[in-house]
Structure formats: C-alpha cells, structure tokens
Amino acid sequence: MKLNGAQILVQSLKNEAVEYIFGYPGGAVLHIYDALDAQNDIKHVLVRHEQGAAHAADGYARASGKVGVVLVTSGPGITNAVTGIATAYMDSIPMVIISGQVPSALIGNDAFQEVDAVGITRSCVKHNFLIKDINQVSITIKKAFYIASTGRPGPVLIDIPKDITIKKITKPVYADTIKMRSYHPVVNSDDMQIDKAVALIIKSKQPIVYAGGGCVIGNAHQQLRDFTRQLGLPITQTLMGLGAYPATDKLSLGMLGMHGTYEANMAMHDADCVIAAGSRFDDRVTANIEKFCPNAKIIHIDIDPASIGKNIAVDVSIVGEVSLVLAALSHALKDKKTADISAWWMQIDRWRSVDSLAYQTQAGVIKPQSVIEALYTLTKGEAIVTSDVGQHQMWAAQYYQFDEPRRWINSGGLGTMGFGLPAAMGAKLACPHRDVACVTGEGSIQMMTQELSTMLQYHTPVKIVNLNNGYLGMVRQWQEFFYEKRYAMSYMDALPDFVKLSEGYGHIGIKVEKPEDLKPALIEAFAQKQRTVFLDIMTDPSENVFPMIPSGAGHHEMLLAGRDKMESNNDSGLNLV
Amino acid sequence: MRHVISILLENEAGALSRVAGLFSARGFNIESLTVAATNDPTLSRMTIVSIGDDYIIEQIVKQLNKLIDVVEVVDLTATEHIERELLLLKIDIDQNTQADIDEQIDLFSAKIIDISEDFYILELGGKSQKINDFLKALSAFKVLEVSRTGVTGICQKR
C-alpha cells in the first residue's frame, strides 16, 4: 500500500507511543492533520495559541516523564511556538516539535507563511532537522525522539515541507533502534572519579548535597534519597530540583539561592564539601561567584560535560547519569567510615532556628504566603503545582512542601510568564487523577488566558490560584529596593474581572478578598472535581519575597524579612538581572 | 592564547551555521574558519582558529562536542601538529617596483600564478606567520587585493 509522507509521519509518532499532540493547524500541515484525523491512537489537543501548545506539551512532559509533542504550521505557527521551545530548552525538557514548511520548491522564495524555522530555532533546540526526502521521514522522527529523550534532554524540531507530506511511497521502513556516529550520550561514570569523590566525602566535616533539576528529569530521586540518608547529609535543592528529596524530611534544608532559606545558604557558604547532583551552578543559585562556597571542595555530577566547570571551577567532575553516579557513590561508600558531622548539624540547627520563612500577618489582609500554605494543607502536599513567573513563583516554591518529584512545574531557566496555565493543562492530561493547581499572578495569567478555552474543550479541571496584588510584583519589589520606589510600569490599571472572564470561558470564578474567606474558597474550588475554578485572591500589594540575597552579595549576606533593611546597592550589583 | 581547533562533522546543510551560531551565541571569538568535505563525502573537516584562555577553550571544545552533528573535536594546539594557510594576492607592478617585488617573491618562494600588463596575482602557502611576513614585506608596494584561506591543520600522530 502506498502511504504519503503525512501518514508515515503519523505512523512514526504511533511507533513512539505518542499519546497526545498539542497543536494548531494551518496550510502547511493540512495533510498531517488529515492523516491524524484518520486514526484514534493519538489524541490531538487544539490549543488557542501555539505558545500554549509548547507549554502544554512541556507540562505534560514534566509531569509524565515522557516526550511532549507539538505540531504547528509554518511561519507564525512556528514563531509563536519559539518562546515555549526556548522554555523547554532552558529546563532540559524532552520535546519534539513538528513544524510544517512551505513546499520544497518555494523555500527561500519568501513564500506565504514562510520562515526559516530551522534557523530561527537553532539556538533554542537540542537539535533540529529539515526533511528533504520522504524516505527520511520515519528515520528523522526516530532520531528526534532519541535525541530529545537521551543524555541531557531537550527539544528537537522537525521542519517538514508540505510536498513531502503529500508525496507517496510504497513500503516505508520504520527503524526499531537508532545509532548515530555523532551522538553518544554518556551513561556510566568513570570509576576513578568516583574514588576521588569518595576520598573527599569521607574526610568532610561540613558536607552538603546540592541537588538540581537533573535529579527530577533524570529520575534520580530514589538514588538521591538513598545516598543522602545513607550518610545523613544535609541537602538543599534548587528551584528545579524541588521534590527530588522530600521537603518535609529532617535532612532537607529547603531551597537555596536568591530566595532560598537561611539555613541552606549559610550551609552552602560554610560547607567544606559540596556534592552537586544534576545542578548547574546557575546565577540565581550561586549569587556572587566570588563569594561562593569559599572553603568547599566541589564534586559536580552532571550528564552534560559542558555544564561542569562552566560557572564554577570544581575539584571532582563526574560525568554520567546522575542516578547511576549516585548509586555508584552509595555503593563505594558502603563500608567506609565517614567523619563525624554532628557539630555541623548543630550549627545547621542554629541557622534553622532563625526561621527565615516567617512572615508578619496583618488583620484583614491576605498574605500571599498564607495562600500557598493553605493550598498545601488542603491538598496534603499531593497536588501538582505549576506556576508562572514572579513573586508568586517564589512563594509557591518556598511554602508548598514538595515531597515527590514531578509535582512542581515551573519555568526556572527562561522565566517565561504565561507558562503556568497551559503547563497545568498538559500536567492534568498526563495525570488525570491528581489535583493540579496553577499558582499565578494577574500579570502572568494575562499572557495565556486564551487557553482557558482549550481547557474547557478537553476537560482538564485545574484550580487557578491567582495571587492578585495589582502589581507586577517582582518588578515592583526590585523597584522598591533598587530604584528608590519609582514604580515604572509595574502597576496594572484596568485589570479584567477575572471571575467574569473565567465564567465567560465556561469555568467557575471565585473572588477572595478577606483572609477568612480563603480556606472556604479553596475547599469549594477543590470540591469541584470536574470543573476548572479560577480563584482571584486579592493579596497584600506591598509584600516582598524574603529571604533575599541582593545582587552582588554572597550566600552569607542574605536579607531576612522584617529584620534587615534593604540597602541601596552598588552599581555592579545593579548590572545583574 | 591562540588555539587551532579541528572539528569532524556531518557534511549536512546547516552544520556550518550550527558551529558559527554557537560561537556568536556564546561570545566566543573566531580568528579564521575553513571547511571542506573529507575523503568521506558525508563528513566535513572544519578548522577554527580562536583566541581565549584555557577556560574559554575548554568551553568551546565542550560546547562543540554537544552539537549533534559534531563527530569529533580536537584542540590541535595541545599536540604536535602542522598548520598551513594559503594566500592569494593581487599587486600592482610598474617599472620602478617590479624588480623589488620579484625579489620578495623569490625570497618567500611565492608563485606568480597570473600576470597582466600592470599587476600580478601571487600565491603563497605556509604557516600564518610566513604569510604575515610576506604581507609585511609587500606593504611598501601597492597591494590591490588580499584573500587568505585561514588556517587548516592536521595532527602529526597517526
């Protein structure tokens, strides 16, 4: 039987066990949509904007651990998706994006809806392909899934000209496995490096584990827990790593970095040995590099050799899958005697007693932190929480205690406002039986409200927790601290009525203005199992995210709420973003 | 420090722009870049000369290795190696200068590959330093056009 390129493409996606495609049709992909329509295995989610497609596929991938799949048309279809692709790239999320292209003969002619998709996406994908031959369709799909999901994962784009989807061949070949001479992701680590790490760890009197998103994406949470507990080590996690190790466990010091806890940052500063697992020493984590971990030997475990030594010089580098490396370390340390770290724990407990996440309450005012705490209590910490970007994102990270991986889904690397809502939709499709909450702000949510329509169509009941303070809060906070309270463009006048907006999209809207109404509103929202509920919660507009390491400062120079005064910074600090 | 980096990569459309894009996106510097297919037509050999400290060069090598099309990256500067470059040059000649220019051509063992009424086209292959010296020697005359290939290199081990 003769099959056209579109049919071969759809069959190739079936071979990869694709469950959902998030997409939007257009001229260049009409054949692909026609082929999709003729089958029932793959479900297609019609988003309302292509950026939403990429974020939804991303949320699906983060929640499920599978590859997220996006299908968009040429020109504006793919350019709209670019922000979502870049978001996935920065957080190493496995994703395959299929973009239609104008017919091969028209490429380069400035044809209608033509854009150089491969050129535009080159710097924000792990790899991309332009298919030039129908015989390459199935093998290219195979390669794309292989590249996207192995090594350090990432998005892979396939640009396919319309004529390739129309052309027919007999007996297309589908490969079961793939080998590429130019791509060999590292798996196992070097035993010698393990030995070097062990030698450092057993001598260390003030060790700390610093775990990142690689422990979540690399499914290394069990090995991370075993390793940390075997030695009784203090552990801090990055924004992307939250949930890899249980937040409520006694060894956990919480998040580190710019808005991390006092105990986590002080322990990093005073540590004599830092075991970095699947983390990349991002600027939000290290604060001022010159003041970073001044006394520590650093062991860096990462699947990506290029991550090692990029920002911070390390003493022992271990390239490999973080789960395998941690298991190897646990094994190598089994019969080894390690140094006594009880004095270190006493010091850490003193830092803990500072209670750096304490905040002042005020009668009649809803504190944003209290909303997250109430959300945590009500969902028993078992919901999947997505977030947008800004103050609410930090509060969600600080006050929702994530005990399991893949429950906390946010745009950590690129910091994409608008991510939270479509990501929640994708997460709900991946985990239909789990409560999904999208913690957002009135700024971020307005970048993707159109996806409320998609959520009605595909019945993805999500609870939207909108911390509405009327301000682009993180911008306002920085303006308060560093720009003498000149609030340039951080206040949004004329906000929509979010209750009516969500009702207009067929959902339930609840406005919460008083602290005493918060808990009942949350209970009501989560009782509506089959409905998306938009909770528009009016929170304290003057609240800031604390603790905070101001720009240019080190981990030991953090500022605590109500205890430290924000000093105007030097110019070098203001250079940082 | 100047480094000569040799890259074996898939001979595919877009491979060159992946490498060039990587350098510009990460702010690495390119002094010169040469590329052509190898004896295996599916593979290209690219030679890049870049200037950077050890940290930058390590990052360049690691980031190049991350590119899916790249099969192998070698920093030739770290081993025994041979570098060559080719110069093509157009130079004005007249009665007053021709003898002096001929003398320089002999001195550097350059070749005259085309002669017109009032200008030569010269060819010189060799190390970059030799080509720099030749250009310096000719700077007293009227050089009309210079085209250099940039460095290509090969490791001296088997």
XYZ file of C-alpha atoms in Angstrom:
735
model
C 0.000 0.000 0.000
C 1.248 3.456 -0.846
C 1.474 5.906 2.019
C 2.035 9.632 1.854
C 4.565 11.481 3.985
C 1.922 12.657 6.431
C 0.706 9.091 7.016
C 4.259 7.878 7.508
C 4.836 10.705 9.954
C 1.730 9.822 11.972
C 2.648 6.119 11.951
C 6.155 7.035 13.162
C 4.637 9.002 16.032
C 2.471 5.998 16.911
C 5.605 3.866 16.948
C 6.978 6.221 19.592
C 3.818 5.581 21.667
C 2.772 9.222 21.455
C -0.385 9.767 23.473
C -1.057 13.476 22.939
C -0.133 16.074 20.366
C -0.586 19.718 21.246
C -1.043 21.741 18.116
C -2.730 24.161 15.795
C -3.471 23.572 12.095
C -2.563 25.703 9.114
C -1.882 25.455 5.401
C 1.467 23.694 5.553
C 0.269 20.930 7.881
C -3.145 20.179 6.410
C -2.023 16.777 5.143
C -0.678 15.874 8.553
C -3.975 16.869 10.165
C -5.807 14.804 7.575
C -3.675 11.781 8.499
C -4.192 12.435 12.225
C -7.917 12.588 11.721
C -7.917 9.103 10.196
C -6.697 7.390 13.379
C -7.644 7.143 17.039
C -4.457 6.237 18.902
C -3.018 9.720 19.175
C -5.234 12.392 20.677
C -4.811 15.946 19.460
C -5.311 18.951 21.725
C -6.259 22.062 19.787
C -4.760 24.973 21.693
C -5.678 28.619 21.130
C -2.143 29.894 20.562
C 0.968 27.962 19.533
C 2.946 29.168 22.564
C 0.270 27.441 24.633
C 0.891 24.234 22.637
C 4.573 24.204 23.507
C 3.940 24.986 27.195
C 1.209 22.352 27.420
C 3.476 19.719 25.843
C 6.173 20.858 28.270
C 3.866 20.489 31.289
C 2.825 17.075 30.008
C 6.476 16.048 29.646
C 7.460 17.296 33.112
C 4.536 15.607 34.825
C 4.800 12.291 32.948
C 8.488 11.976 32.134
C 7.534 11.265 28.516
C 8.380 13.309 25.434
C 5.968 16.207 24.808
C 4.859 16.563 21.180
C 3.907 19.781 19.383
C 2.521 20.236 15.868
C 2.363 23.701 14.316
C 2.158 25.194 10.878
C 4.820 27.202 9.058
C 5.537 30.913 9.555
C 3.644 32.385 12.501
C 2.788 28.890 13.718
C 6.387 28.109 14.495
C 7.430 31.630 15.526
C 4.618 31.676 18.097
C 5.917 28.408 19.499
C 9.501 29.649 19.876
C 9.050 31.017 23.417
C 7.698 27.661 24.510
C 10.552 25.813 22.818
C 13.139 28.074 24.462
C 11.433 27.496 27.818
C 11.776 23.727 27.394
C 15.360 24.081 26.211
C 16.472 26.062 29.246
C 14.969 23.478 31.601
C 16.155 20.435 29.581
C 12.672 19.110 28.847
C 12.251 16.334 26.254
C 10.054 17.641 23.459
C 9.562 17.030 19.745
C 8.151 19.876 17.678
C 6.907 19.226 14.175
C 6.505 22.356 12.091
C 5.065 22.497 8.627
C 7.099 24.256 5.982
C 6.185 25.710 2.598
C 6.714 23.278 -0.309
C 10.390 22.490 -1.007
C 10.326 24.331 -4.332
C 9.235 27.547 -2.613
C 11.778 27.502 0.246
C 13.831 30.655 0.099
C 11.306 32.481 -2.071
C 9.681 34.469 0.736
C 6.553 32.410 0.159
C 3.337 32.963 2.114
C 3.832 31.895 5.742
C 7.449 31.019 5.094
C 10.026 31.424 7.814
C 13.401 29.744 8.259
C 12.216 27.558 11.137
C 15.463 25.650 11.426
C 17.427 28.912 11.513
C 15.140 30.641 13.989
C 15.093 27.749 16.443
C 18.714 26.688 16.131
C 19.867 28.374 19.309
C 16.973 27.115 21.441
C 16.776 23.438 20.485
C 19.000 20.489 21.233
C 18.882 19.698 17.525
C 16.701 20.336 14.506
C 16.014 18.817 11.112
C 14.647 19.935 7.766
C 13.286 16.868 5.977
C 14.188 16.908 2.286
C 13.243 13.408 1.237
C 10.134 11.377 2.007
C 12.357 8.356 2.665
C 13.826 10.283 5.627
C 10.520 10.911 7.414
C 10.386 7.846 9.651
C 14.098 7.801 10.484
C 14.053 11.518 11.305
C 11.178 11.042 13.773
C 13.096 8.156 15.339
C 16.229 10.283 15.661
C 14.280 13.224 17.072
C 12.739 11.181 19.903
C 16.070 9.523 20.615
C 17.935 12.836 20.826
C 15.167 14.598 22.778
C 14.925 11.934 25.473
C 18.504 10.758 25.995
C 21.574 12.389 27.506
C 20.674 15.852 28.714
C 17.130 16.009 27.305
C 15.843 18.912 25.259
C 13.518 19.991 22.456
C 14.110 18.757 18.906
C 12.390 20.398 15.961
C 11.474 18.708 12.679
C 10.579 21.054 9.843
C 8.698 19.242 7.104
C 7.823 20.866 3.761
C 4.273 20.371 2.577
C 5.217 18.473 -0.603
C 6.963 15.797 1.488
C 3.709 15.173 3.352
C 1.810 14.757 0.062
C 4.261 12.566 -1.820
C 3.640 8.802 -1.685
C 5.963 5.832 -1.429
C 5.379 2.114 -1.142
C 6.678 0.131 1.810
C 8.051 2.799 4.117
C 10.681 1.446 6.507
C 10.373 2.014 10.245
C 13.535 1.529 12.260
C 13.296 -0.072 15.714
C 16.554 1.296 17.016
C 18.843 4.068 16.053
C 22.578 4.556 16.047
C 24.254 7.869 15.278
C 28.003 8.148 14.832
C 27.970 11.746 16.035
C 25.771 11.333 19.136
C 26.735 9.136 22.070
C 25.188 10.357 25.301
C 27.310 9.491 28.318
C 25.758 6.942 30.645
C 28.231 5.456 33.069
C 30.749 7.412 35.034
C 34.463 6.929 35.410
C 35.345 4.776 38.473
C 38.428 6.860 39.164
C 36.299 9.974 39.582
C 34.008 8.078 41.974
C 37.042 7.143 44.062
C 38.204 10.747 44.168
C 34.752 11.880 45.274
C 34.629 9.219 47.982
C 38.007 10.354 49.310
C 36.665 13.900 49.675
C 33.335 12.873 51.185
C 34.727 10.624 53.931
C 37.049 13.364 55.168
C 34.456 16.100 55.066
C 33.209 17.517 58.361
C 30.791 20.031 56.834
C 29.315 18.418 53.734
C 26.152 19.396 51.884
C 24.246 17.912 48.948
C 23.081 20.473 46.396
C 20.544 18.764 44.129
C 19.091 20.247 40.955
C 16.576 19.617 38.203
C 18.723 16.815 36.813
C 17.612 14.653 39.744
C 13.982 15.145 38.667
C 14.436 14.919 34.885
C 16.940 12.076 35.273
C 14.580 10.138 37.581
C 17.299 10.013 40.210
C 15.150 10.855 43.227
C 15.419 7.384 44.778
C 19.196 7.226 44.400
C 19.428 10.780 45.749
C 17.370 9.815 48.800
C 19.378 6.637 49.398
C 22.702 8.424 49.109
C 21.716 11.359 51.325
C 20.178 9.146 54.030
C 22.994 6.640 53.996
C 25.387 9.373 55.120
C 22.852 11.547 56.962
C 23.860 14.563 54.912
C 22.140 17.929 54.879
C 20.559 18.517 51.470
C 19.432 21.664 49.698
C 17.600 21.763 46.390
C 17.365 24.247 43.574
C 14.106 25.678 42.269
C 14.174 22.989 39.583
C 15.100 20.208 41.966
C 12.256 20.620 44.459
C 10.598 17.299 45.201
C 13.596 15.157 44.262
C 14.203 14.942 48.002
C 11.203 15.285 50.358
C 10.907 18.861 51.624
C 9.435 17.652 54.926
C 12.338 15.296 55.677
C 14.603 16.316 58.543
C 17.719 16.280 56.339
C 16.205 18.814 53.938
C 17.269 22.458 54.324
C 14.870 23.703 51.652
C 15.709 25.700 48.571
C 18.965 27.612 48.159
C 19.826 30.693 46.160
C 18.455 34.178 45.773
C 15.248 33.410 47.693
C 16.450 30.293 49.459
C 16.309 29.600 53.176
C 18.830 30.982 55.637
C 19.983 27.504 56.661
C 20.503 26.360 53.069
C 22.504 29.392 52.011
C 24.554 29.610 55.210
C 25.346 25.906 54.998
C 26.479 26.339 51.385
C 28.710 29.208 52.422
C 30.315 27.363 55.330
C 30.468 23.898 53.747
C 33.810 22.158 53.276
C 32.425 19.757 50.666
C 29.589 20.418 48.201
C 28.128 17.467 46.318
C 26.309 18.993 43.337
C 23.966 16.474 41.715
C 22.245 17.369 38.450
C 22.557 21.070 39.091
C 24.366 23.672 37.007
C 25.517 26.470 39.338
C 23.047 28.914 37.815
C 23.483 32.591 38.739
C 20.239 32.507 40.753
C 21.787 29.774 42.873
C 25.387 30.891 43.296
C 24.756 34.588 43.987
C 28.112 36.397 43.724
C 30.501 33.798 42.299
C 33.499 35.366 44.007
C 31.888 34.764 47.390
C 30.542 31.288 46.514
C 31.444 28.403 48.827
C 34.841 29.841 49.784
C 36.013 26.821 51.785
C 34.459 23.946 49.909
C 35.809 21.188 47.728
C 33.234 20.775 44.997
C 32.099 17.483 43.480
C 29.957 18.025 40.403
C 27.799 15.231 38.972
C 26.176 16.029 35.629
C 25.252 14.274 32.415
C 26.396 17.278 30.405
C 30.188 17.728 30.398
C 29.714 21.324 29.255
C 27.870 22.137 32.495
C 30.893 21.174 34.520
C 33.355 23.953 35.126
C 31.192 26.443 33.183
C 30.377 28.791 36.062
C 32.383 27.372 38.955
C 35.708 25.535 38.965
C 35.204 22.092 40.507
C 37.528 19.684 42.298
C 35.982 16.422 41.123
C 33.860 16.198 37.991
C 31.743 13.122 37.392
C 30.058 12.924 34.010
C 27.238 10.415 33.854
C 23.583 9.756 34.518
C 23.022 11.222 37.942
C 21.019 8.195 39.130
C 23.835 5.799 38.229
C 26.529 8.032 39.670
C 24.689 8.445 42.986
C 24.122 4.688 43.159
C 27.821 4.119 42.476
C 28.761 6.615 45.200
C 26.408 4.938 47.690
C 27.938 1.587 46.859
C 31.512 2.848 47.125
C 30.787 4.469 50.496
C 29.054 1.430 51.966
C 31.846 0.147 54.189
C 33.679 3.422 54.551
C 33.917 5.301 57.797
C 32.994 8.925 57.364
C 33.919 11.911 59.524
C 31.654 12.916 62.393
C 29.310 15.677 61.241
C 27.281 16.132 64.418
C 28.836 19.548 65.151
C 27.879 20.600 61.609
C 24.269 19.576 62.216
C 24.227 21.566 65.469
C 25.341 24.630 63.534
C 22.704 23.987 60.873
C 20.018 23.672 63.551
C 21.033 27.079 64.917
C 20.555 28.556 61.450
C 17.250 26.742 61.136
C 16.040 28.307 64.363
C 16.236 31.712 62.657
C 13.046 30.596 60.860
C 13.795 32.611 57.749
C 10.437 31.941 56.107
C 8.476 33.518 58.979
C 6.314 36.423 57.833
C 4.206 39.063 59.506
C 0.467 38.686 59.373
C -1.867 41.622 59.330
C -5.560 41.757 60.220
C -7.856 41.971 57.220
C -5.063 41.435 54.697
C -4.439 38.216 52.753
C -0.743 37.449 52.845
C 0.307 35.619 49.673
C 2.416 33.178 51.690
C -0.662 32.145 53.645
C -2.454 31.269 50.399
C 0.268 28.801 49.455
C 0.285 27.369 52.981
C -3.495 26.899 52.820
C -3.180 25.299 49.381
C -0.539 22.945 50.757
C -2.622 21.977 53.757
C -5.781 21.423 51.760
C -4.108 19.298 49.075
C -1.974 17.494 51.684
C 1.049 18.331 49.573
C -0.114 15.892 46.908
C -1.181 18.222 44.116
C 0.827 19.008 41.033
C 1.561 22.715 41.258
C 2.502 24.693 38.176
C 3.471 28.326 38.359
C 4.080 31.339 36.244
C 6.964 33.685 36.896
C 7.446 36.283 39.587
C 6.803 36.649 43.300
C 4.051 34.010 43.342
C 6.509 31.517 41.842
C 8.963 32.071 44.688
C 6.240 31.846 47.337
C 4.958 28.613 45.820
C 8.499 27.209 45.865
C 9.069 28.335 49.439
C 5.773 27.458 51.115
C 4.470 24.398 49.261
C 6.420 21.438 50.619
C 7.125 19.134 47.688
C 7.806 15.603 48.847
C 7.788 13.919 45.458
C 9.363 14.725 42.079
C 7.341 15.942 39.079
C 4.862 17.717 41.345
C 6.426 21.171 40.943
C 6.386 22.502 37.390
C 7.740 25.947 36.623
C 9.868 27.810 34.113
C 13.088 28.100 36.084
C 15.629 28.780 33.374
C 13.932 31.075 30.896
C 11.456 32.560 33.396
C 8.527 32.576 30.989
C 5.404 34.404 32.143
C 2.380 32.618 30.690
C 3.844 29.174 31.251
C 1.719 28.105 34.200
C -1.782 27.727 32.748
C -1.005 25.683 29.610
C 1.544 23.666 31.607
C -1.203 22.843 34.123
C -3.419 21.666 31.272
C -0.628 19.400 29.997
C 0.059 18.086 33.512
C -3.624 17.330 34.058
C -3.744 15.306 30.832
C -0.636 13.414 31.979
C -2.031 12.784 35.480
C -5.831 12.958 35.224
C -6.391 11.589 38.721
C -4.212 14.083 40.523
C -5.262 17.564 41.605
C -3.483 20.230 39.565
C -3.153 23.817 40.744
C -1.741 26.709 38.744
C -0.278 29.335 41.056
C -0.124 32.561 39.104
C -0.386 36.322 39.277
C -2.605 38.784 37.494
C 0.324 39.756 35.276
C 1.408 36.295 34.140
C -2.053 34.825 33.692
C -2.975 37.509 31.182
C -0.274 36.237 28.847
C -2.153 32.952 28.280
C -5.806 33.364 29.294
C -6.963 32.127 25.889
C -6.018 28.591 26.944
C -8.984 28.641 29.341
C -10.960 27.859 26.198
C -8.816 24.805 25.390
C -9.191 23.621 28.988
C -12.968 23.617 28.646
C -12.857 21.734 25.343
C -10.551 18.989 26.629
C -11.988 18.879 30.113
C -8.844 19.472 32.119
C -10.118 20.670 35.501
C -7.388 22.785 37.073
C -7.534 25.129 40.072
C -6.076 28.522 39.209
C -4.734 30.304 42.278
C -4.275 33.896 41.188
C -2.296 35.944 43.719
C -3.688 39.277 42.611
C -1.780 42.195 44.111
C -2.320 44.579 41.192
C 1.399 44.831 40.600
C 3.985 43.034 38.534
C 5.227 42.104 41.959
C 8.811 41.049 41.360
C 9.423 44.130 39.238
C 7.794 46.279 41.921
C 9.956 44.648 44.609
C 13.167 45.443 42.732
C 11.982 48.980 42.069
C 11.283 49.413 45.776
C 14.732 48.151 46.699
C 16.937 49.407 43.924
C 15.118 52.282 42.199
C 14.021 54.373 45.194
C 10.417 53.203 44.876
C 9.933 54.578 41.400
C 7.356 52.064 40.215
C 7.782 52.461 36.486
C 5.164 50.431 34.620
C 4.796 47.807 37.297
C 1.206 48.730 38.216
C -1.582 47.463 36.001
C -4.621 49.629 35.903
C -7.823 48.341 34.320
C -7.434 44.680 35.165
C -10.186 42.411 33.882
C -12.823 40.991 36.181
C -11.267 37.524 36.423
C -14.457 35.975 37.771
C -16.433 37.120 34.733
C -13.530 36.229 32.462
C -13.450 32.629 33.670
C -17.236 32.426 33.577
C -17.073 33.701 30.026
C -14.842 30.732 29.201
C -17.299 28.358 30.860
C -15.448 27.908 34.139
C -16.141 28.879 37.726
C -14.734 32.121 39.101
C -14.429 32.989 42.784
C -13.118 36.269 44.116
C -11.499 36.189 47.572
C -10.950 39.478 49.367
C -10.843 38.605 53.073
C -8.496 36.253 54.908
C -11.411 34.369 56.469
C -12.841 33.585 53.018
C -9.629 31.988 51.767
C -9.990 28.494 53.200
C -13.684 28.064 52.316
C -12.975 29.249 48.778
C -10.141 26.762 48.364
C -12.300 23.950 49.747
C -15.085 24.855 47.360
C -12.704 25.032 44.413
C -11.159 21.624 45.059
C -14.579 20.104 45.717
C -15.435 20.957 42.097
C -13.592 17.892 40.808
C -14.853 18.220 37.247
C -14.520 21.963 36.807
C -11.756 24.448 36.312
C -12.019 27.057 39.043
C -10.359 30.466 38.925
C -9.627 31.798 42.407
C -8.926 35.514 42.145
C -7.317 36.217 45.501
C -6.637 39.816 46.465
C -3.310 39.717 48.274
C -1.168 42.273 50.085
C 0.277 44.537 47.336
C 3.237 45.593 49.481
C 4.528 42.113 50.320
C 8.061 41.216 49.223
C 9.790 37.886 48.729
C 12.218 37.126 51.544
C 14.819 35.935 52.352
C 16.741 37.599 49.579
C 20.354 37.709 48.505
C 20.731 41.137 46.959
C 22.684 41.401 43.706
C 26.405 41.245 44.223
C 26.169 39.679 47.691
C 27.182 36.210 48.805
C 25.161 33.387 50.367
C 26.068 34.576 53.882
C 24.872 38.124 53.203
C 21.180 37.432 52.784
C 18.431 39.706 53.997
C 15.607 38.483 56.197
C 12.031 39.776 56.322
C 11.442 42.450 58.938
C 14.975 42.090 60.263
C 17.258 43.616 57.676
C 16.953 46.868 55.842
C 17.464 46.791 52.112
C 20.476 48.937 51.384
C 20.773 50.633 48.038
C 23.222 48.552 46.064
C 26.454 49.345 44.335
C 26.488 49.711 40.570
C 28.000 46.314 39.885
C 25.072 44.704 41.674
C 22.589 46.619 39.557
C 24.155 45.143 36.444
C 22.737 41.765 37.330
C 19.234 40.824 36.308
C 46.271 32.007 23.754
C 45.708 31.126 20.114
C 44.222 27.670 19.563
C 43.655 25.670 16.401
C 40.584 23.503 16.791
C 39.875 20.734 14.323
C 36.287 19.538 14.016
C 34.993 16.488 12.147
C 31.298 16.919 11.461
C 28.433 15.587 9.401
C 28.531 17.124 5.933
C 24.976 18.381 6.115
C 23.226 21.620 5.294
C 23.162 23.740 8.407
C 26.131 22.103 10.125
C 28.337 25.136 9.443
C 25.747 27.545 10.809
C 25.364 25.430 13.937
C 29.059 25.875 14.634
C 29.135 29.547 13.649
C 25.941 30.189 15.635
C 27.434 28.553 18.708
C 30.435 30.877 18.571
C 28.337 34.015 18.201
C 25.679 32.989 20.755
C 28.264 32.273 23.442
C 30.532 35.162 22.574
C 33.488 33.010 21.503
C 35.874 34.537 19.043
C 36.729 33.188 15.564
C 40.013 34.299 14.004
C 39.533 32.082 10.988
C 37.399 29.207 9.832
C 37.937 26.768 6.997
C 35.727 23.888 5.981
C 35.512 21.294 3.222
C 34.393 17.717 2.723
C 36.859 14.944 3.619
C 37.656 11.795 1.624
C 34.381 10.520 3.083
C 31.884 12.834 1.373
C 29.419 12.513 4.266
C 31.914 14.163 6.620
C 33.449 17.627 6.660
C 36.598 18.822 8.355
C 36.460 22.274 9.846
C 39.425 24.113 11.299
C 38.785 27.066 13.569
C 41.392 29.378 14.994
C 40.202 31.017 18.183
C 41.800 33.087 20.895
C 40.943 32.513 24.526
C 42.249 31.423 27.892
C 42.136 27.787 28.998
C 38.629 28.226 30.429
C 37.229 29.599 27.157
C 38.914 26.945 25.031
C 37.642 24.171 27.308
C 34.139 25.594 26.986
C 34.485 25.851 23.194
C 35.552 22.210 22.934
C 32.779 21.027 25.281
C 30.071 23.077 23.590
C 31.211 21.892 20.139
C 31.061 18.308 21.359
C 27.467 18.910 22.407
C 26.390 19.717 18.857
C 24.639 16.662 17.459
C 26.325 16.983 14.033
C 29.826 17.026 15.505
C 31.645 13.681 15.394
C 34.997 14.700 16.883
C 36.728 17.801 18.251
C 40.490 18.094 18.721
C 42.421 21.069 20.040
C 45.440 20.720 17.739
C 47.389 23.234 19.778
C 47.605 20.679 22.569
C 49.505 18.203 20.352
C 52.208 18.120 17.685
C 50.547 19.387 14.585
C 51.045 21.102 11.250
C 49.235 24.267 10.198
C 49.027 25.695 6.730
C 47.321 28.612 5.096
C 47.050 29.809 1.518
C 47.312 33.412 0.354
C 46.193 34.830 -2.977
C 47.234 38.387 -3.602
C 46.894 40.967 -6.373
C 49.697 43.531 -6.569
C 50.319 46.488 -8.830
C 53.562 46.385 -10.831
C 55.399 49.045 -12.782
C 58.931 49.658 -13.994
C 60.037 51.046 -10.665
C 58.675 48.283 -8.469
C 58.705 45.082 -10.485
C 62.292 44.065 -9.711
C 61.857 44.657 -5.989
C 58.616 42.692 -5.937
C 60.231 39.838 -7.880
C 62.945 39.746 -5.272
C 60.410 39.347 -2.454
C 58.628 36.634 -4.424
C 61.891 34.722 -4.705
C 62.762 35.296 -1.082
C 59.454 33.834 0.158
C 59.210 31.210 -2.609
C 55.845 32.607 -3.601
C 54.428 31.865 -7.034
C 53.218 34.196 -9.723
C 50.094 32.471 -10.957
C 48.800 35.199 -13.262
C 50.453 38.137 -14.960
C 48.631 41.064 -16.530
C 50.056 44.216 -18.012
C 50.198 46.079 -14.754
C 49.592 43.574 -11.932
C 50.493 40.101 -10.673
C 48.411 37.526 -8.910
C 50.597 35.736 -6.379
C 50.159 32.541 -4.408
C 51.879 31.630 -1.177
C 51.217 28.698 1.109
C 52.677 28.162 4.541
C 52.330 28.981 8.173
C 50.349 32.073 9.057
C 53.488 33.751 10.296
C 55.186 33.366 6.932
C 52.154 34.865 5.200
C 52.106 37.755 7.665
C 55.792 38.357 6.977
C 55.231 38.276 3.232
C 52.391 40.780 3.507
C 54.602 42.983 5.619
C 57.384 42.809 3.053
C 54.929 43.780 0.318
C 53.392 46.602 2.289
C 55.870 49.001 0.717
C 54.173 48.307 -2.623
C 50.667 48.777 -3.916
C 48.732 45.680 -2.878
C 45.370 45.690 -4.659
C 43.595 42.764 -3.037
C 44.306 40.084 -0.463
C 42.489 36.793 0.027
C 43.587 34.333 2.723
C 42.023 30.931 3.310
C 42.555 30.876 7.024
C 44.347 28.056 8.745
C 43.813 24.385 8.195
C 45.688 21.892 10.306
C 46.414 18.252 10.929
C 47.691 16.282 13.893
C 51.149 14.733 13.480
C 50.239 11.478 15.211
C 48.759 8.573 13.288
